[in-house]
Amino acid sequence: MASAILASLLHPSEVLALVQYKLAPKTKYDYSNNKTRERLYHHLNMTSRSFAAVIQDLDDELKDAICLFYLVLRGLDTIEDDMTIDLEIKLPYLKTFHEIIYQKGWNFTENGPNEKDRQLLVEFDTVIEGFLELKPAYQTIIADITKRMGNGMAHYATAGINVVTNADYDEYCHYVAGLVGLGLSEMFTASGFESPMVAERKDLSNSMGLFLQKTNITRDFLEDLRDNRRFWPEEIWGKYVDEIKDLTEPENKEKALQCLSHMVVNAMAHIRDVLEYLSMIKNKSCFKFCAIPQVMAIATLNLLHTNYMIYTHENVKIRKGETVWLMKESSNVDSVAAIFRLYARQINNKSNPLDPHFVDIGVICGEIEQICVSKYPGSTAELHRLQAGVMAGTSGNVLTAAAVVAGAIALKNVIA
Ligand code: D9A
């Protein structure tokens, strides 16, 4: 916590968000009356801390169903991910996982000891128990997506993940992320919180997953290269180097940065769909659940853009304070549009005019601005409010800076 405050010292709105987050009541949810639910939410909180909070803020009708969807997918992923499991053993699990989730008492202890979500599969009988308590409509949606994703994963596990063209890249991301968007949209519609249109617009639901997944794939380049996973399409990196690993060679720095902008443009192409999707979501808790990962993705792209660090360091991540600030500010569509405008402007400002994608990036950033101004006129006032907070620490005003430092030190002492 203290180091998170330190990292956000020049961003007072983040310091405020961090302190509010820290002081917020911790035991907001009490699952002690139900052993299964207690274990399920324990697993959820173990796998993903900030996202778990967003799931737990969903309205009761959807909360358990989406928690279980998340845990089922995480279980499937943990089998797919484990390179210590032989292919002939792995494939049947991937292909039948949609049936396994109906088998009371099933669990899986074959993961290697270093697999981070190993315990989830050791106790998977709890997930199955929770799954079987869901309304049949939610069970069917989860099983259908699990079936399609498991078969997609089995295909890539057999053939090897070979992402050549941009179409291959979109297809791979569809299986591992786009399908999640489709399933969630069906659940929103099935709950009655959202109109049938949300489930019908599969193109937009798919883009919700692709924007998140492509941002992660761009960020995790070095880690994936180290683990022998190559997700960047050859149609992109092949324009800059002969072999993908050459991107990390210092003498290729300029080419590597051009390739990075290419990956950023490719991901940003989904933002118009993301904004359109979010404009359909009426339920407040569904809206926050959908919007928070997306604003985190554009904040991450802003951090990655023109940042050579992605080729030299494995953990390029936005500040904890930035995450908490984004979660706090993503409560309505005007604020979310303002956040997109804020980061689009920062991305555009950082662009190098000598980069081959300078104009493409400018066009997409301009388009984001245009869509937001016309669809969400309220975002302009929100943008000014956000900018006042973001800029306060970097305005060069000595008094402001001194006040910020003094305030942060005082707060740090209160918390420590
Ligand atoms: C999501 Cl049920 C994901 N994925 C995410 C998280 O958001 C999406 C996995 C399972 C579920 C949902 C998500 C959230 C809301 C609406 C969505 C949606 O569609 C309409 O999915 C498209 O990343 C994983 C995939 C991208 C593969 C789908 C957000 C999340 N964030 C991480 C942060 C990180 O860096 O990974 O998990 C976290 O908070 O730990």
Coordinates of N, CA and C in Angstrom, one line a residue, residues 185-394:
S185 N -22.9 -11.8 -22.7 CA -24.0 -11.1 -23.3 C -25.3 -11.9 -23.2
E186 N -25.2 -13.2 -23.5 CA -26.3 -14.1 -23.4 C -26.9 -14.1 -22.0
M187 N -25.9 -14.1 -21.0 CA -26.4 -14.1 -19.6 C -27.1 -12.8 -19.2
F188 N -26.5 -11.7 -19.7 CA -27.2 -10.4 -19.4 C -28.6 -10.4 -20.0
T189 N -28.8 -10.9 -21.2 CA -30.1 -10.9 -21.8 C -31.0 -11.9 -21.1
A190 N -30.5 -13.1 -20.7 CA -31.3 -14.1 -20.0 C -31.7 -13.6 -18.7
S191 N -31.0 -12.7 -18.0 CA -31.3 -12.2 -16.7 C -32.5 -11.3 -16.8
G192 N -32.8 -10.7 -18.0 CA -33.8 -9.7 -18.1 C -33.3 -8.3 -17.9
F193 N -32.0 -8.2 -17.4 CA -31.5 -6.8 -17.1 C -31.2 -6.1 -18.4
E194 N -30.9 -6.9 -19.5 CA -30.5 -6.2 -20.8 C -31.4 -6.7 -21.9
S195 N -31.5 -5.9 -22.9 CA -32.4 -6.2 -24.0 C -31.9 -7.4 -24.9
P196 N -32.7 -8.1 -25.6 CA -32.3 -9.2 -26.5 C -31.2 -8.7 -27.5
M197 N -31.2 -7.4 -27.8 CA -30.2 -6.9 -28.7 C -28.7 -7.1 -28.2
V198 N -28.5 -7.1 -26.9 CA -27.2 -7.3 -26.4 C -26.6 -8.7 -26.8
A199 N -27.5 -9.7 -26.7 CA -27.1 -11.1 -27.1 C -27.0 -11.2 -28.6
E200 N -27.9 -10.4 -29.3 CA -27.9 -10.5 -30.8 C -26.6 -9.9 -31.4
R201 N -26.0 -8.9 -30.8 CA -24.9 -8.2 -31.4 C -23.6 -9.0 -31.0
K202 N -23.4 -10.2 -31.6 CA -22.3 -11.0 -31.4 C -21.0 -10.4 -31.8
D203 N -21.1 -9.6 -32.9 CA -19.9 -8.9 -33.4 C -19.3 -8.0 -32.3
L204 N -20.2 -7.3 -31.6 CA -19.8 -6.3 -30.6 C -19.3 -7.1 -29.4
S205 N -20.0 -8.1 -29.0 CA -19.6 -9.0 -27.8 C -18.2 -9.5 -28.1
N206 N -17.9 -10.0 -29.3 CA -16.6 -10.5 -29.7 C -15.5 -9.5 -29.5
S207 N -15.8 -8.3 -30.0 CA -14.8 -7.2 -29.9 C -14.5 -6.9 -28.4
M208 N -15.5 -7.0 -27.5 CA -15.2 -6.8 -26.1 C -14.0 -7.7 -25.6
G209 N -14.1 -9.0 -26.1 CA -13.0 -9.9 -25.7 C -11.7 -9.6 -26.5
L210 N -11.9 -9.3 -27.7 CA -10.7 -9.1 -28.6 C -9.8 -7.9 -28.1
F211 N -10.5 -6.8 -27.7 CA -9.8 -5.7 -27.2 C -9.0 -6.0 -26.0
L212 N -9.6 -6.7 -25.0 CA -8.9 -7.1 -23.8 C -7.7 -8.1 -24.1
Q213 N -8.0 -9.1 -24.9 CA -7.0 -10.1 -25.2 C -5.8 -9.6 -26.0
K214 N -6.1 -8.8 -27.0 CA -5.0 -8.2 -27.8 C -4.1 -7.3 -27.0
T215 N -4.7 -6.5 -26.1 CA -3.9 -5.7 -25.2 C -3.0 -6.5 -24.3
N216 N -3.5 -7.6 -23.8 CA -2.7 -8.5 -23.0 C -1.6 -9.2 -23.8
I217 N -1.9 -9.6 -25.0 CA -0.9 -10.2 -25.9 C 0.2 -9.3 -26.2
T218 N -0.2 -8.0 -26.4 CA 0.8 -7.0 -26.8 C 1.7 -6.7 -25.5
R219 N 1.1 -6.6 -24.4 CA 1.8 -6.4 -23.1 C 2.8 -7.5 -22.8
D220 N 2.3 -8.8 -23.0 CA 3.0 -9.9 -22.5 C 4.0 -10.5 -23.5
F221 N 4.4 -9.7 -24.5 CA 5.3 -10.2 -25.5 C 6.5 -11.0 -25.0
L222 N 7.2 -10.4 -24.0 CA 8.5 -11.0 -23.6 C 8.3 -12.3 -22.8
E223 N 7.3 -12.2 -21.9 CA 6.9 -13.4 -21.1 C 6.5 -14.6 -22.0
D224 N 5.7 -14.3 -23.0 CA 5.2 -15.3 -23.9 C 6.4 -15.9 -24.7
L225 N 7.3 -15.0 -25.1 CA 8.5 -15.4 -25.9 C 9.3 -16.4 -25.1
R226 N 9.5 -16.0 -23.8 CA 10.3 -16.8 -22.9 C 9.7 -18.2 -22.7
D227 N 8.3 -18.3 -22.6 CA 7.6 -19.5 -22.5 C 7.3 -20.2 -23.8
N228 N 8.0 -19.7 -24.9 CA 7.8 -20.4 -26.2 C 6.4 -20.2 -26.7
R229 N 5.7 -19.1 -26.4 CA 4.3 -18.9 -27.0 C 4.4 -17.7 -27.9
R230 N 3.9 -17.8 -29.1 CA 4.0 -16.7 -30.0 C 2.6 -16.4 -30.5
F231 N 2.1 -15.2 -30.0 CA 0.7 -14.8 -30.4 C 0.7 -13.7 -31.4
W232 N 1.8 -12.9 -31.5 CA 1.8 -11.8 -32.4 C 1.8 -12.4 -33.9
P233 N 0.9 -11.9 -34.7 CA 0.8 -12.5 -36.1 C 2.0 -12.1 -37.0
E234 N 2.4 -13.1 -37.7 CA 3.6 -12.9 -38.6 C 3.3 -11.8 -39.6
E235 N 2.0 -11.7 -40.0 CA 1.7 -10.6 -41.0 C 2.1 -9.3 -40.4
I236 N 2.1 -9.1 -39.1 CA 2.6 -7.9 -38.5 C 4.1 -7.9 -38.3
W237 N 4.6 -8.8 -37.4 CA 6.1 -8.7 -37.1 C 7.0 -8.9 -38.3
G238 N 6.5 -9.7 -39.3 CA 7.2 -10.0 -40.5 C 7.6 -8.8 -41.3
K239 N 6.9 -7.7 -41.1 CA 7.2 -6.5 -41.8 C 8.4 -5.8 -41.2
Y240 N 8.8 -6.2 -40.0 CA 9.9 -5.5 -39.3 C 11.2 -6.3 -39.1
V241 N 11.0 -7.6 -38.9 CA 12.2 -8.5 -38.6 C 12.0 -9.8 -39.3
D242 N 13.1 -10.6 -39.4 CA 13.0 -11.9 -40.1 C 12.5 -13.0 -39.1
E243 N 12.9 -12.8 -37.9 CA 12.4 -13.8 -36.9 C 11.8 -13.0 -35.7
I244 N 10.8 -13.6 -35.1 CA 10.1 -12.8 -34.1 C 11.0 -12.4 -32.9
K245 N 11.9 -13.3 -32.6 CA 12.8 -13.1 -31.4 C 13.8 -11.9 -31.7
D246 N 14.0 -11.6 -33.0 CA 14.8 -10.5 -33.3 C 14.3 -9.1 -32.8
L247 N 13.0 -9.1 -32.5 CA 12.4 -7.8 -32.0 C 13.1 -7.4 -30.7
T248 N 13.7 -8.3 -30.0 CA 14.3 -7.9 -28.7 C 15.8 -7.5 -28.9
E249 N 16.4 -7.6 -30.1 CA 17.8 -7.3 -30.3 C 17.9 -5.7 -30.3
P250 N 18.8 -5.2 -29.5 CA 19.0 -3.8 -29.4 C 19.2 -3.1 -30.7
E251 N 19.9 -3.7 -31.7 CA 20.1 -3.0 -33.0 C 18.8 -2.9 -33.8
N252 N 17.7 -3.6 -33.4 CA 16.4 -3.5 -34.1 C 15.4 -2.6 -33.3
K253 N 15.9 -1.8 -32.4 CA 15.0 -1.0 -31.6 C 14.0 -0.2 -32.4
E254 N 14.4 0.5 -33.4 CA 13.5 1.3 -34.2 C 12.4 0.5 -34.8
K255 N 12.8 -0.7 -35.4 CA 11.8 -1.6 -36.1 C 10.9 -2.2 -35.0
A256 N 11.4 -2.5 -33.8 CA 10.6 -3.1 -32.8 C 9.5 -2.1 -32.3
L257 N 9.9 -0.8 -32.3 CA 8.9 0.2 -31.8 C 7.9 0.4 -32.9
Q258 N 8.3 0.3 -34.2 CA 7.3 0.4 -35.3 C 6.3 -0.8 -35.2
C259 N 6.9 -2.0 -34.9 CA 6.0 -3.2 -34.8 C 5.0 -3.0 -33.6
L260 N 5.5 -2.5 -32.6 CA 4.7 -2.2 -31.4 C 3.5 -1.3 -31.8
S261 N 3.8 -0.2 -32.5 CA 2.7 0.7 -32.9 C 1.7 0.0 -33.7
H262 N 2.2 -0.9 -34.6 CA 1.3 -1.7 -35.4 C 0.4 -2.6 -34.6
M263 N 0.9 -3.2 -33.5 CA 0.1 -4.0 -32.6 C -0.9 -3.1 -31.9
V264 N -0.5 -1.9 -31.5 CA -1.4 -1.0 -30.8 C -2.6 -0.6 -31.7
V265 N -2.2 -0.2 -33.0 CA -3.3 0.1 -33.9 C -4.3 -1.0 -34.1
N266 N -3.7 -2.2 -34.3 CA -4.6 -3.4 -34.5 C -5.5 -3.6 -33.3
A267 N -5.1 -3.4 -32.1 CA -6.0 -3.6 -30.9 C -7.0 -2.4 -30.9
M268 N -6.5 -1.2 -31.1 CA -7.4 0.0 -31.0 C -8.5 -0.1 -32.0
A269 N -8.4 -0.9 -33.1 CA -9.5 -1.0 -34.1 C -10.8 -1.5 -33.5
H270 N -10.7 -2.1 -32.3 CA -11.9 -2.7 -31.7 C -12.6 -1.6 -30.8
I271 N -12.0 -0.5 -30.6 CA -12.6 0.5 -29.6 C -14.0 1.0 -30.0
R272 N -14.2 1.2 -31.4 CA -15.5 1.7 -31.8 C -16.6 0.7 -31.4
D273 N -16.3 -0.6 -31.6 CA -17.3 -1.6 -31.1 C -17.5 -1.6 -29.6
V274 N -16.4 -1.5 -28.9 CA -16.5 -1.4 -27.4 C -17.4 -0.3 -27.0
L275 N -17.2 0.9 -27.5 CA -18.0 2.0 -27.1 C -19.5 1.8 -27.5
E276 N -19.7 1.1 -28.6 CA -21.1 0.9 -29.0 C -21.7 -0.2 -28.1
Y277 N -21.0 -1.2 -27.8 CA -21.4 -2.2 -26.9 C -21.8 -1.6 -25.5
L278 N -20.9 -0.8 -25.0 CA -21.2 -0.2 -23.7 C -22.4 0.7 -23.7
S279 N -22.7 1.3 -24.8 CA -23.9 2.2 -24.9 C -25.2 1.4 -24.8
M280 N -25.1 0.1 -25.1 CA -26.3 -0.7 -25.0 C -26.6 -1.2 -23.5
I281 N -25.6 -1.2 -22.7 CA -25.7 -1.8 -21.3 C -26.4 -0.8 -20.4
K282 N -27.6 -1.2 -19.9 CA -28.4 -0.3 -19.1 C -28.3 -0.5 -17.6
N283 N -28.1 -1.8 -17.2 CA -28.0 -2.1 -15.8 C -26.7 -1.6 -15.2
K284 N -26.8 -0.8 -14.1 CA -25.6 -0.2 -13.6 C -24.5 -1.1 -13.2
S285 N -24.8 -2.2 -12.5 CA -23.8 -3.2 -12.1 C -23.2 -3.9 -13.3
C286 N -24.0 -4.2 -14.3 CA -23.5 -4.8 -15.5 C -22.6 -3.9 -16.3
F287 N -23.0 -2.6 -16.3 CA -22.2 -1.6 -16.9 C -20.8 -1.5 -16.4
K288 N -20.7 -1.4 -15.1 CA -19.4 -1.3 -14.4 C -18.5 -2.5 -14.7
F289 N -19.2 -3.6 -14.6 CA -18.5 -4.9 -14.8 C -17.9 -5.0 -16.2
C290 N -18.6 -4.5 -17.2 CA -18.1 -4.5 -18.5 C -17.1 -3.4 -18.8
A291 N -17.4 -2.2 -18.2 CA -16.6 -1.0 -18.6 C -15.2 -1.1 -17.9
I292 N -15.1 -1.5 -16.7 CA -13.8 -1.5 -16.0 C -12.7 -2.2 -16.7
P293 N -12.9 -3.5 -17.1 CA -11.8 -4.1 -17.9 C -11.4 -3.3 -19.1
Q294 N -12.4 -2.7 -19.8 CA -12.1 -2.0 -21.0 C -11.3 -0.7 -20.8
V295 N -11.6 0.1 -19.7 CA -10.8 1.3 -19.5 C -9.4 0.9 -19.0
M296 N -9.3 -0.2 -18.3 CA -8.0 -0.7 -17.9 C -7.2 -1.1 -19.1
A297 N -7.8 -1.6 -20.2 CA -7.1 -2.0 -21.4 C -6.6 -0.7 -22.1
I298 N -7.5 0.3 -22.2 CA -7.0 1.5 -22.9 C -5.9 2.2 -22.1
A299 N -6.0 2.2 -20.8 CA -4.9 2.7 -20.0 C -3.6 1.9 -20.2
T300 N -3.7 0.6 -20.3 CA -2.6 -0.2 -20.5 C -2.0 0.1 -21.9
L301 N -2.8 0.2 -22.9 CA -2.3 0.5 -24.3 C -1.5 1.8 -24.3
N302 N -2.1 2.8 -23.5 CA -1.4 4.1 -23.4 C 0.0 3.9 -22.7
L303 N 0.1 3.0 -21.8 CA 1.4 2.7 -21.1 C 2.4 2.0 -22.1
L304 N 1.8 1.1 -23.0 CA 2.6 0.4 -23.9 C 3.1 1.2 -25.1
H305 N 2.3 2.1 -25.5 CA 2.5 2.8 -26.8 C 3.9 3.6 -26.7
T306 N 4.7 3.3 -27.7 CA 6.1 3.9 -27.8 C 7.0 3.5 -26.6
N307 N 6.6 2.5 -25.9 CA 7.4 2.1 -24.7 C 8.3 0.9 -25.0
Y308 N 9.6 1.1 -25.1 CA 10.5 0.0 -25.5 C 10.6 -1.0 -24.3
M309 N 10.2 -0.6 -23.1 CA 10.2 -1.5 -22.0 C 9.6 -2.9 -22.2
I310 N 8.6 -2.9 -23.1 CA 7.9 -4.2 -23.3 C 8.8 -5.3 -23.8
Y311 N 9.9 -4.8 -24.5 CA 10.9 -5.8 -25.0 C 12.1 -6.1 -24.0
T312 N 12.1 -5.4 -22.9 CA 13.2 -5.6 -22.0 C 12.7 -6.0 -20.6
H313 N 11.4 -5.8 -20.2 CA 10.9 -6.1 -18.9 C 9.6 -6.9 -19.0
E314 N 9.4 -7.9 -18.1 CA 8.2 -8.7 -18.2 C 7.0 -8.2 -17.5
N315 N 7.2 -7.2 -16.6 CA 6.0 -6.8 -15.9 C 5.6 -5.3 -16.1
V316 N 5.3 -5.0 -17.3 CA 4.9 -3.6 -17.6 C 3.4 -3.5 -17.3
K317 N 3.1 -2.9 -16.2 CA 1.7 -2.8 -15.8 C 1.3 -1.4 -15.3
I318 N 0.1 -1.0 -15.5 CA -0.3 0.3 -14.9 C -0.3 0.3 -13.4
R319 N -0.1 1.5 -12.8 CA 0.0 1.6 -11.4 C -1.3 1.1 -10.7
K320 N -1.1 0.5 -9.5 CA -2.2 0.1 -8.7 C -3.2 1.3 -8.5
G321 N -2.6 2.5 -8.2 CA -3.4 3.7 -8.0 C -4.2 4.0 -9.3
E322 N -3.6 3.8 -10.4 CA -4.3 4.1 -11.7 C -5.5 3.1 -11.8
T323 N -5.3 1.8 -11.5 CA -6.4 0.8 -11.5 C -7.5 1.2 -10.6
V324 N -7.2 1.6 -9.3 CA -8.2 1.9 -8.4 C -8.9 3.2 -8.8
W325 N -8.2 4.2 -9.3 CA -8.8 5.4 -9.8 C -9.8 5.1 -11.0
L326 N -9.4 4.2 -11.9 CA -10.3 3.9 -13.0 C -11.5 3.2 -12.5
M327 N -11.4 2.3 -11.5 CA -12.6 1.6 -11.0 C -13.5 2.6 -10.4
K328 N -13.0 3.6 -9.7 CA -13.8 4.6 -9.0 C -14.5 5.5 -10.0
E329 N -13.9 5.8 -11.1 CA -14.4 6.7 -12.1 C -15.3 6.1 -13.2
S330 N -15.4 4.8 -13.2 CA -16.1 4.1 -14.3 C -17.6 3.9 -14.0
S331 N -18.2 4.8 -13.3 CA -19.6 4.5 -12.8 C -20.7 4.8 -13.9
N332 N -20.4 5.7 -14.8 CA -21.5 5.9 -15.8 C -20.8 6.1 -17.2
V333 N -21.7 6.1 -18.2 CA -21.2 6.1 -19.6 C -20.5 7.4 -19.9
D334 N -20.9 8.6 -19.4 CA -20.2 9.8 -19.7 C -18.8 9.8 -19.1
S335 N -18.6 9.3 -17.9 CA -17.2 9.2 -17.3 C -16.4 8.2 -18.1
V336 N -16.9 7.1 -18.5 CA -16.2 6.1 -19.3 C -15.8 6.7 -20.6
A337 N -16.7 7.4 -21.3 CA -16.3 8.1 -22.5 C -15.2 9.1 -22.3
A338 N -15.3 9.8 -21.2 CA -14.2 10.8 -20.9 C -12.9 10.1 -20.7
I339 N -12.9 9.0 -20.0 CA -11.7 8.2 -19.8 C -11.1 7.8 -21.1
F340 N -11.9 7.3 -22.0 CA -11.4 6.9 -23.4 C -10.8 8.1 -24.1
R341 N -11.5 9.3 -24.0 CA -11.0 10.5 -24.7 C -9.6 10.9 -24.0
L342 N -9.5 10.8 -22.7 CA -8.3 11.2 -22.0 C -7.1 10.3 -22.5
Y343 N -7.3 9.0 -22.5 CA -6.2 8.1 -22.9 C -5.9 8.2 -24.4
A344 N -7.0 8.4 -25.3 CA -6.8 8.5 -26.7 C -5.9 9.7 -27.0
R345 N -6.2 10.8 -26.2 CA -5.3 12.0 -26.4 C -3.9 11.8 -26.0
Q346 N -3.7 11.1 -24.9 CA -2.4 10.8 -24.4 C -1.6 9.9 -25.4
I347 N -2.3 8.9 -25.9 CA -1.7 8.0 -26.9 C -1.3 8.8 -28.2
N348 N -2.2 9.7 -28.6 CA -1.9 10.5 -29.8 C -0.7 11.4 -29.6
N349 N -0.7 12.0 -28.4 CA 0.4 13.0 -28.1 C 1.7 12.3 -28.0
K350 N 1.8 11.0 -27.7 CA 3.0 10.3 -27.5 C 3.6 9.8 -28.9
S351 N 2.7 9.7 -29.9 CA 3.0 9.1 -31.2 C 4.2 9.8 -31.8
N352 N 5.0 9.1 -32.5 CA 6.2 9.6 -33.2 C 5.8 9.9 -34.6
P353 N 5.9 11.1 -35.1 CA 5.5 11.5 -36.5 C 6.3 10.7 -37.5
L354 N 7.4 10.1 -37.1 CA 8.2 9.4 -38.1 C 7.8 7.9 -38.2
D355 N 6.9 7.5 -37.2 CA 6.4 6.1 -37.2 C 5.5 5.9 -38.4
P356 N 5.6 4.7 -39.0 CA 4.7 4.5 -40.2 C 3.2 4.5 -39.8
H357 N 2.9 4.3 -38.5 CA 1.5 4.2 -38.1 C 1.0 5.5 -37.4
F358 N 1.8 6.5 -37.5 CA 1.4 7.8 -36.9 C 0.0 8.3 -37.4
V359 N -0.2 8.2 -38.6 CA -1.5 8.7 -39.2 C -2.7 7.8 -38.7
D360 N -2.4 6.5 -38.8 CA -3.5 5.5 -38.4 C -3.9 5.7 -37.0
I361 N -2.9 5.9 -36.1 CA -3.2 6.1 -34.7 C -4.0 7.4 -34.5
G362 N -3.5 8.5 -35.2 CA -4.2 9.8 -35.2 C -5.7 9.6 -35.6
V363 N -5.9 8.9 -36.7 CA -7.3 8.7 -37.2 C -8.2 8.0 -36.1
I364 N -7.6 6.9 -35.5 CA -8.4 6.2 -34.5 C -8.7 7.0 -33.3
C365 N -7.7 7.8 -32.9 CA -7.9 8.6 -31.7 C -8.9 9.7 -32.0
G366 N -8.8 10.3 -33.2 CA -9.8 11.3 -33.6 C -11.2 10.7 -33.7
E367 N -11.3 9.5 -34.1 CA -12.6 8.8 -34.2 C -13.2 8.6 -32.8
I368 N -12.4 8.2 -31.9 CA -12.8 8.0 -30.5 C -13.4 9.3 -30.0
E369 N -12.7 10.4 -30.2 CA -13.1 11.7 -29.8 C -14.5 12.0 -30.4
Q370 N -14.6 11.8 -31.7 CA -15.8 12.1 -32.4 C -17.0 11.3 -31.9
I371 N -16.8 10.0 -31.8 CA -17.9 9.1 -31.3 C -18.4 9.6 -29.9
C372 N -17.4 9.9 -29.0 CA -17.8 10.2 -27.6 C -18.5 11.6 -27.6
V373 N -18.0 12.6 -28.3 CA -18.6 13.9 -28.3 C -20.0 13.8 -28.9
S374 N -20.2 13.0 -29.9 CA -21.6 13.0 -30.5 C -22.5 12.2 -29.7
K375 N -22.1 11.0 -29.2 CA -23.0 10.1 -28.4 C -23.1 10.5 -27.0
Y376 N -22.0 11.0 -26.4 CA -22.0 11.3 -24.9 C -21.5 12.7 -24.7
P377 N -22.4 13.7 -25.1 CA -22.0 15.1 -24.9 C -21.5 15.4 -23.5
G378 N -22.1 14.7 -22.5 CA -21.8 14.9 -21.1 C -20.3 14.5 -20.8
S379 N -19.7 13.8 -21.7 CA -18.3 13.4 -21.4 C -17.3 14.6 -21.4
T380 N -17.7 15.7 -22.1 CA -16.8 16.8 -22.1 C -16.5 17.5 -20.7
A381 N -17.6 17.7 -20.0 CA -17.5 18.2 -18.6 C -16.7 17.2 -17.8
E382 N -17.1 15.9 -17.9 CA -16.4 14.9 -17.2 C -14.9 14.9 -17.5
L383 N -14.5 15.1 -18.7 CA -13.1 15.1 -19.1 C -12.4 16.2 -18.4
H384 N -13.0 17.4 -18.4 CA -12.4 18.5 -17.7 C -12.2 18.2 -16.2
R385 N -13.1 17.6 -15.6 CA -13.0 17.3 -14.2 C -11.9 16.3 -14.0
L386 N -11.8 15.2 -14.8 CA -10.8 14.2 -14.7 C -9.4 14.8 -14.9
Q387 N -9.3 15.7 -16.0 CA -8.0 16.3 -16.3 C -7.5 17.2 -15.1
A388 N -8.4 17.8 -14.5 CA -8.0 18.7 -13.3 C -7.3 17.8 -12.3
G389 N -7.8 16.6 -12.0 CA -7.2 15.7 -11.1 C -5.9 15.1 -11.5
V390 N -5.9 14.7 -12.8 CA -4.7 14.0 -13.4 C -3.6 15.0 -13.4
M391 N -3.9 16.2 -13.8 CA -2.8 17.2 -14.0 C -2.3 17.9 -12.7
A392 N -3.0 17.8 -11.6 CA -2.7 18.5 -10.4 C -1.2 18.3 -10.0
G393 N -0.8 17.0 -10.1 CA 0.5 16.6 -9.6 C 1.6 17.0 -10.5
T394 N 1.3 17.3 -11.8 CA 2.3 17.5 -12.8 C 2.3 18.9 -13.4

